Tab-separated table of N, CA and C in Angstrom:
chain	number	residue	atom	x	y	z
Z	622	MET	N	6.323	-13.938	38.644
Z	622	MET	CA	7.678	-13.856	39.138
Z	622	MET	C	7.689	-14.391	40.565
Z	623	GLY	N	8.621	-15.254	40.850
Z	623	GLY	CA	8.709	-15.851	42.170
Z	623	GLY	C	9.582	-15.044	43.106
Z	624	ALA	N	9.628	-15.492	44.327
Z	624	ALA	CA	10.488	-14.846	45.314
Z	624	ALA	C	11.951	-15.156	44.983
Z	625	VAL	N	12.844	-14.319	45.473
Z	625	VAL	CA	14.267	-14.501	45.214
Z	625	VAL	C	14.741	-15.827	45.807
Z	626	ALA	N	15.587	-16.516	45.040
Z	626	ALA	CA	16.194	-17.785	45.463
Z	626	ALA	C	15.186	-18.919	45.609
Z	627	THR	N	14.164	-18.920	44.772
Z	627	THR	CA	13.220	-20.032	44.746
Z	627	THR	C	13.261	-20.672	43.371
Z	628	SER	N	12.687	-21.844	43.256
Z	628	SER	CA	12.693	-22.541	41.974
Z	628	SER	C	11.905	-21.792	40.909
Z	629	ALA	N	10.975	-20.945	41.313
Z	629	ALA	CA	10.193	-20.176	40.344
Z	629	ALA	C	11.036	-19.107	39.661
Z	630	ASP	N	12.186	-18.765	40.242
Z	630	ASP	CA	13.061	-17.760	39.643
Z	630	ASP	C	13.608	-18.198	38.290
Z	631	ASN	N	13.952	-19.458	38.164
Z	631	ASN	CA	14.575	-19.923	36.937
Z	631	ASN	C	14.052	-21.311	36.587
Z	632	ALA	N	12.895	-21.333	35.965
Z	632	ALA	CA	12.236	-22.601	35.663
Z	632	ALA	C	13.057	-23.469	34.716
Z	633	MET	N	13.752	-22.859	33.758
Z	633	MET	CA	14.538	-23.653	32.814
Z	633	MET	C	15.679	-24.382	33.525
Z	634	ALA	N	16.362	-23.703	34.414
Z	634	ALA	CA	17.452	-24.343	35.161
Z	634	ALA	C	16.910	-25.444	36.064
Z	635	GLU	N	15.775	-25.203	36.684
Z	635	GLU	CA	15.179	-26.219	37.551
Z	635	GLU	C	14.764	-27.442	36.740
Z	636	SER	N	14.247	-27.227	35.545
Z	636	SER	CA	13.866	-28.336	34.679
Z	636	SER	C	15.091	-29.147	34.271
Z	637	PHE	N	16.168	-28.451	33.908
Z	637	PHE	CA	17.419	-29.127	33.551
Z	637	PHE	C	17.933	-29.952	34.725
Z	638	ASN	N	17.949	-29.356	35.915
Z	638	ASN	CA	18.438	-30.063	37.102
Z	638	ASN	C	17.590	-31.287	37.404
Z	639	ALA	N	16.275	-31.175	37.242
Z	639	ALA	CA	15.393	-32.315	37.488
Z	639	ALA	C	15.675	-33.439	36.495
Z	640	THR	N	15.887	-33.087	35.230
Z	640	THR	CA	16.203	-34.090	34.212
Z	640	THR	C	17.541	-34.755	34.517
Z	641	LEU	N	18.522	-33.969	34.887
Z	641	LEU	CA	19.834	-34.503	35.252
Z	641	LEU	C	19.717	-35.486	36.415
Z	642	LYS	N	19.004	-35.109	37.440
Z	642	LYS	CA	18.841	-35.993	38.602
Z	642	LYS	C	18.112	-37.275	38.219
Z	643	ARG	N	17.056	-37.145	37.411
Z	643	ARG	CA	16.257	-38.302	37.028
Z	643	ARG	C	17.038	-39.259	36.123
Z	644	GLU	N	17.798	-38.727	35.168
Z	644	GLU	CA	18.443	-39.570	34.171
Z	644	GLU	C	19.859	-40.013	34.525
Z	645	VAL	N	20.538	-39.299	35.408
Z	645	VAL	CA	21.939	-39.633	35.701
Z	645	VAL	C	22.164	-39.895	37.183
Z	646	LEU	N	21.774	-38.977	38.007
Z	646	LEU	CA	22.172	-39.028	39.411
Z	646	LEU	C	21.353	-39.980	40.267
Z	647	ARG	N	20.297	-40.553	39.727
Z	647	ARG	CA	19.538	-41.534	40.518
Z	647	ARG	C	20.393	-42.760	40.825
Z	648	ASP	N	21.417	-43.004	39.979
Z	648	ASP	CA	22.333	-44.129	40.179
Z	648	ASP	C	23.633	-43.692	40.837
Z	649	ALA	N	23.627	-42.582	41.544
Z	649	ALA	CA	24.859	-42.013	42.100
Z	649	ALA	C	25.577	-42.983	43.033
Z	650	ALA	N	24.845	-43.831	43.716
Z	650	ALA	CA	25.475	-44.762	44.648
Z	650	ALA	C	26.332	-45.800	43.924
Z	651	CYS	N	26.082	-46.011	42.637
Z	651	CYS	CA	26.839	-47.044	41.913
Z	651	CYS	C	28.146	-46.519	41.324
Z	652	PHE	N	28.409	-45.214	41.420
Z	652	PHE	CA	29.676	-44.684	40.914
Z	652	PHE	C	30.805	-45.153	41.823
Z	653	THR	N	31.815	-45.754	41.204
Z	653	THR	CA	32.917	-46.273	42.007
Z	653	THR	C	33.920	-45.193	42.387
Z	654	ASP	N	34.021	-44.161	41.544
Z	654	ASP	CA	34.942	-43.071	41.839
Z	654	ASP	C	34.492	-41.810	41.102
Z	655	GLU	N	35.183	-40.730	41.363
Z	655	GLU	CA	34.817	-39.446	40.759
Z	655	GLU	C	34.957	-39.476	39.242
Z	656	LEU	N	35.976	-40.151	38.746
Z	656	LEU	CA	36.213	-40.188	37.303
Z	656	LEU	C	35.063	-40.864	36.561
Z	657	SER	N	34.547	-41.958	37.090
Z	657	SER	CA	33.426	-42.631	36.423
Z	657	SER	C	32.182	-41.746	36.429
Z	658	CYS	N	31.984	-41.003	37.498
Z	658	CYS	CA	30.864	-40.061	37.562
Z	658	CYS	C	31.035	-38.956	36.519
Z	659	ARG	N	32.230	-38.406	36.431
Z	659	ARG	CA	32.499	-37.342	35.448
Z	659	ARG	C	32.303	-37.838	34.017
Z	660	ARG	N	32.739	-39.061	33.744
Z	660	ARG	CA	32.580	-39.618	32.394
Z	660	ARG	C	31.109	-39.785	32.037
Z	661	LYS	N	30.333	-40.288	32.990
Z	661	LYS	CA	28.901	-40.464	32.721
Z	661	LYS	C	28.227	-39.111	32.512
Z	662	MET	N	28.596	-38.128	33.314
Z	662	MET	CA	28.033	-36.780	33.159
Z	662	MET	C	28.392	-36.203	31.795
Z	663	PHE	N	29.642	-36.359	31.365
Z	663	PHE	CA	30.073	-35.829	30.077
Z	663	PHE	C	29.306	-36.487	28.938
Z	664	ARG	N	29.153	-37.817	29.005
Z	664	ARG	CA	28.385	-38.515	27.959
Z	664	ARG	C	26.945	-38.028	27.931
Z	665	TRP	N	26.343	-37.861	29.109
Z	665	TRP	CA	24.956	-37.406	29.171
Z	665	TRP	C	24.820	-35.983	28.632
Z	666	LEU	N	25.718	-35.079	29.029
Z	666	LEU	CA	25.653	-33.696	28.544
Z	666	LEU	C	25.859	-33.617	27.036
Z	667	THR	N	26.759	-34.427	26.509
Z	667	THR	CA	26.979	-34.449	25.064
Z	667	THR	C	25.711	-34.891	24.352
Z	668	ARG	N	25.084	-35.946	24.845
Z	668	ARG	CA	23.835	-36.420	24.243
Z	668	ARG	C	22.724	-35.388	24.415
Z	669	TYR	N	22.649	-34.780	25.578
Z	669	TYR	CA	21.599	-33.799	25.869
Z	669	TYR	C	21.658	-32.632	24.889
Z	670	ASN	N	22.852	-32.174	24.549
Z	670	ASN	CA	22.992	-31.001	23.683
Z	670	ASN	C	23.055	-31.321	22.198
Z	671	THR	N	23.455	-32.535	21.829
Z	671	THR	CA	23.661	-32.815	20.410
Z	671	THR	C	22.651	-33.770	19.796
Z	672	LYS	N	22.096	-34.676	20.575
Z	672	LYS	CA	21.207	-35.685	20.003
Z	672	LYS	C	19.786	-35.656	20.562
Z	673	ARG	N	19.630	-35.411	21.842
Z	673	ARG	CA	18.323	-35.476	22.491
Z	673	ARG	C	17.417	-34.370	21.973
Z	674	ARG	N	16.215	-34.748	21.566
Z	674	ARG	CA	15.260	-33.767	21.064
Z	674	ARG	C	14.497	-33.152	22.223
Z	675	HIS	N	14.217	-31.860	22.107
Z	675	HIS	CA	13.542	-31.126	23.165
Z	675	HIS	C	12.264	-30.500	22.626
Z	676	SER	N	11.195	-30.592	23.381
Z	676	SER	CA	9.922	-30.033	22.915
Z	676	SER	C	9.974	-28.517	22.810
Z	677	TRP	N	10.734	-27.848	23.654
Z	677	TRP	CA	10.775	-26.381	23.640
Z	677	TRP	C	11.455	-25.820	22.403
Z	678	CYS	N	12.206	-26.634	21.680
Z	678	CYS	CA	12.865	-26.129	20.466
Z	678	CYS	C	12.429	-26.930	19.243
Z	679	ARG	N	11.125	-27.134	19.155
Z	679	ARG	CA	10.500	-27.785	17.993
Z	679	ARG	C	11.044	-29.184	17.733
Z	680	TYR	N	11.315	-29.905	18.789
Z	680	TYR	CA	11.800	-31.282	18.718
Z	680	TYR	C	13.094	-31.420	17.918
Z	681	LEU	N	13.962	-30.431	18.081
Z	681	LEU	CA	15.327	-30.488	17.567
Z	681	LEU	C	16.266	-30.583	18.762
Z	682	SER	N	17.497	-30.967	18.504
Z	682	SER	CA	18.488	-30.895	19.580
Z	682	SER	C	18.813	-29.421	19.799
Z	683	PRO	N	19.268	-29.036	20.987
Z	683	PRO	CA	19.618	-27.632	21.210
Z	683	PRO	C	20.657	-27.115	20.212
Z	684	ASN	N	21.634	-27.935	19.852
Z	684	ASN	CA	22.642	-27.493	18.882
Z	684	ASN	C	22.029	-27.244	17.511
Z	685	ALA	N	21.153	-28.146	17.049
Z	685	ALA	CA	20.505	-27.971	15.744
Z	685	ALA	C	19.601	-26.743	15.757
Z	686	TYR	N	18.897	-26.538	16.863
Z	686	TYR	CA	18.024	-25.368	16.976
Z	686	TYR	C	18.842	-24.078	16.905
Z	687	GLU	N	19.959	-24.041	17.600
Z	687	GLU	CA	20.802	-22.839	17.588
Z	687	GLU	C	21.359	-22.567	16.187
Z	688	ARG	N	21.778	-23.626	15.489
Z	688	ARG	CA	22.270	-23.439	14.116
Z	688	ARG	C	21.175	-22.872	13.216
Z	689	ALA	N	19.955	-23.411	13.326
Z	689	ALA	CA	18.848	-22.929	12.501
Z	689	ALA	C	18.500	-21.489	12.852
Z	690	TYR	N	18.496	-21.169	14.143
Z	690	TYR	CA	18.177	-19.810	14.586
Z	690	TYR	C	19.244	-18.825	14.108
Z	691	THR	N	20.500	-19.209	14.207
Z	691	THR	CA	21.594	-18.346	13.763
Z	691	THR	C	21.511	-18.107	12.256
Z	692	ALA	N	21.165	-19.143	11.497
Z	692	ALA	CA	21.020	-18.994	10.045
Z	692	ALA	C	19.881	-18.035	9.721
Z	693	THR	N	18.792	-18.101	10.488
Z	693	THR	CA	17.661	-17.194	10.285
Z	693	THR	C	18.076	-15.760	10.565
Z	694	LEU	N	18.855	-15.552	11.621
Z	694	LEU	CA	19.324	-14.200	11.945
Z	694	LEU	C	20.240	-13.659	10.855
Z	695	ALA	N	21.083	-14.519	10.301
Z	695	ALA	CA	21.999	-14.080	9.247
Z	695	ALA	C	21.225	-13.653	8.002
Z	696	LEU	N	20.149	-14.366	7.686
Z	696	LEU	CA	19.327	-14.001	6.536
Z	696	LEU	C	18.620	-12.668	6.754
Z	697	ALA	N	18.213	-12.414	7.985
Z	697	ALA	CA	17.505	-11.171	8.294
Z	697	ALA	C	18.433	-9.961	8.230
Z	698	ALA	N	19.702	-10.175	8.461
Z	698	ALA	CA	20.664	-9.058	8.472
Z	698	ALA	C	21.083	-8.692	7.107
């Protein structure tokens, strides 16, 4: 457990932020206005949650993993 308000407090959020910075915000200087930045962020977030495979969830998208997990819980109940 890390000290309060350090990156060790929430490794998953820090990993997400690092990925966001690496894949989207490195080109921040090329955004012509706020709307173009918002559109790029929305496209990236949509891909991140629906199509991009993640190693932490057995190489499924987060949405597919959640559907499979929810189905497993329903069977157990």
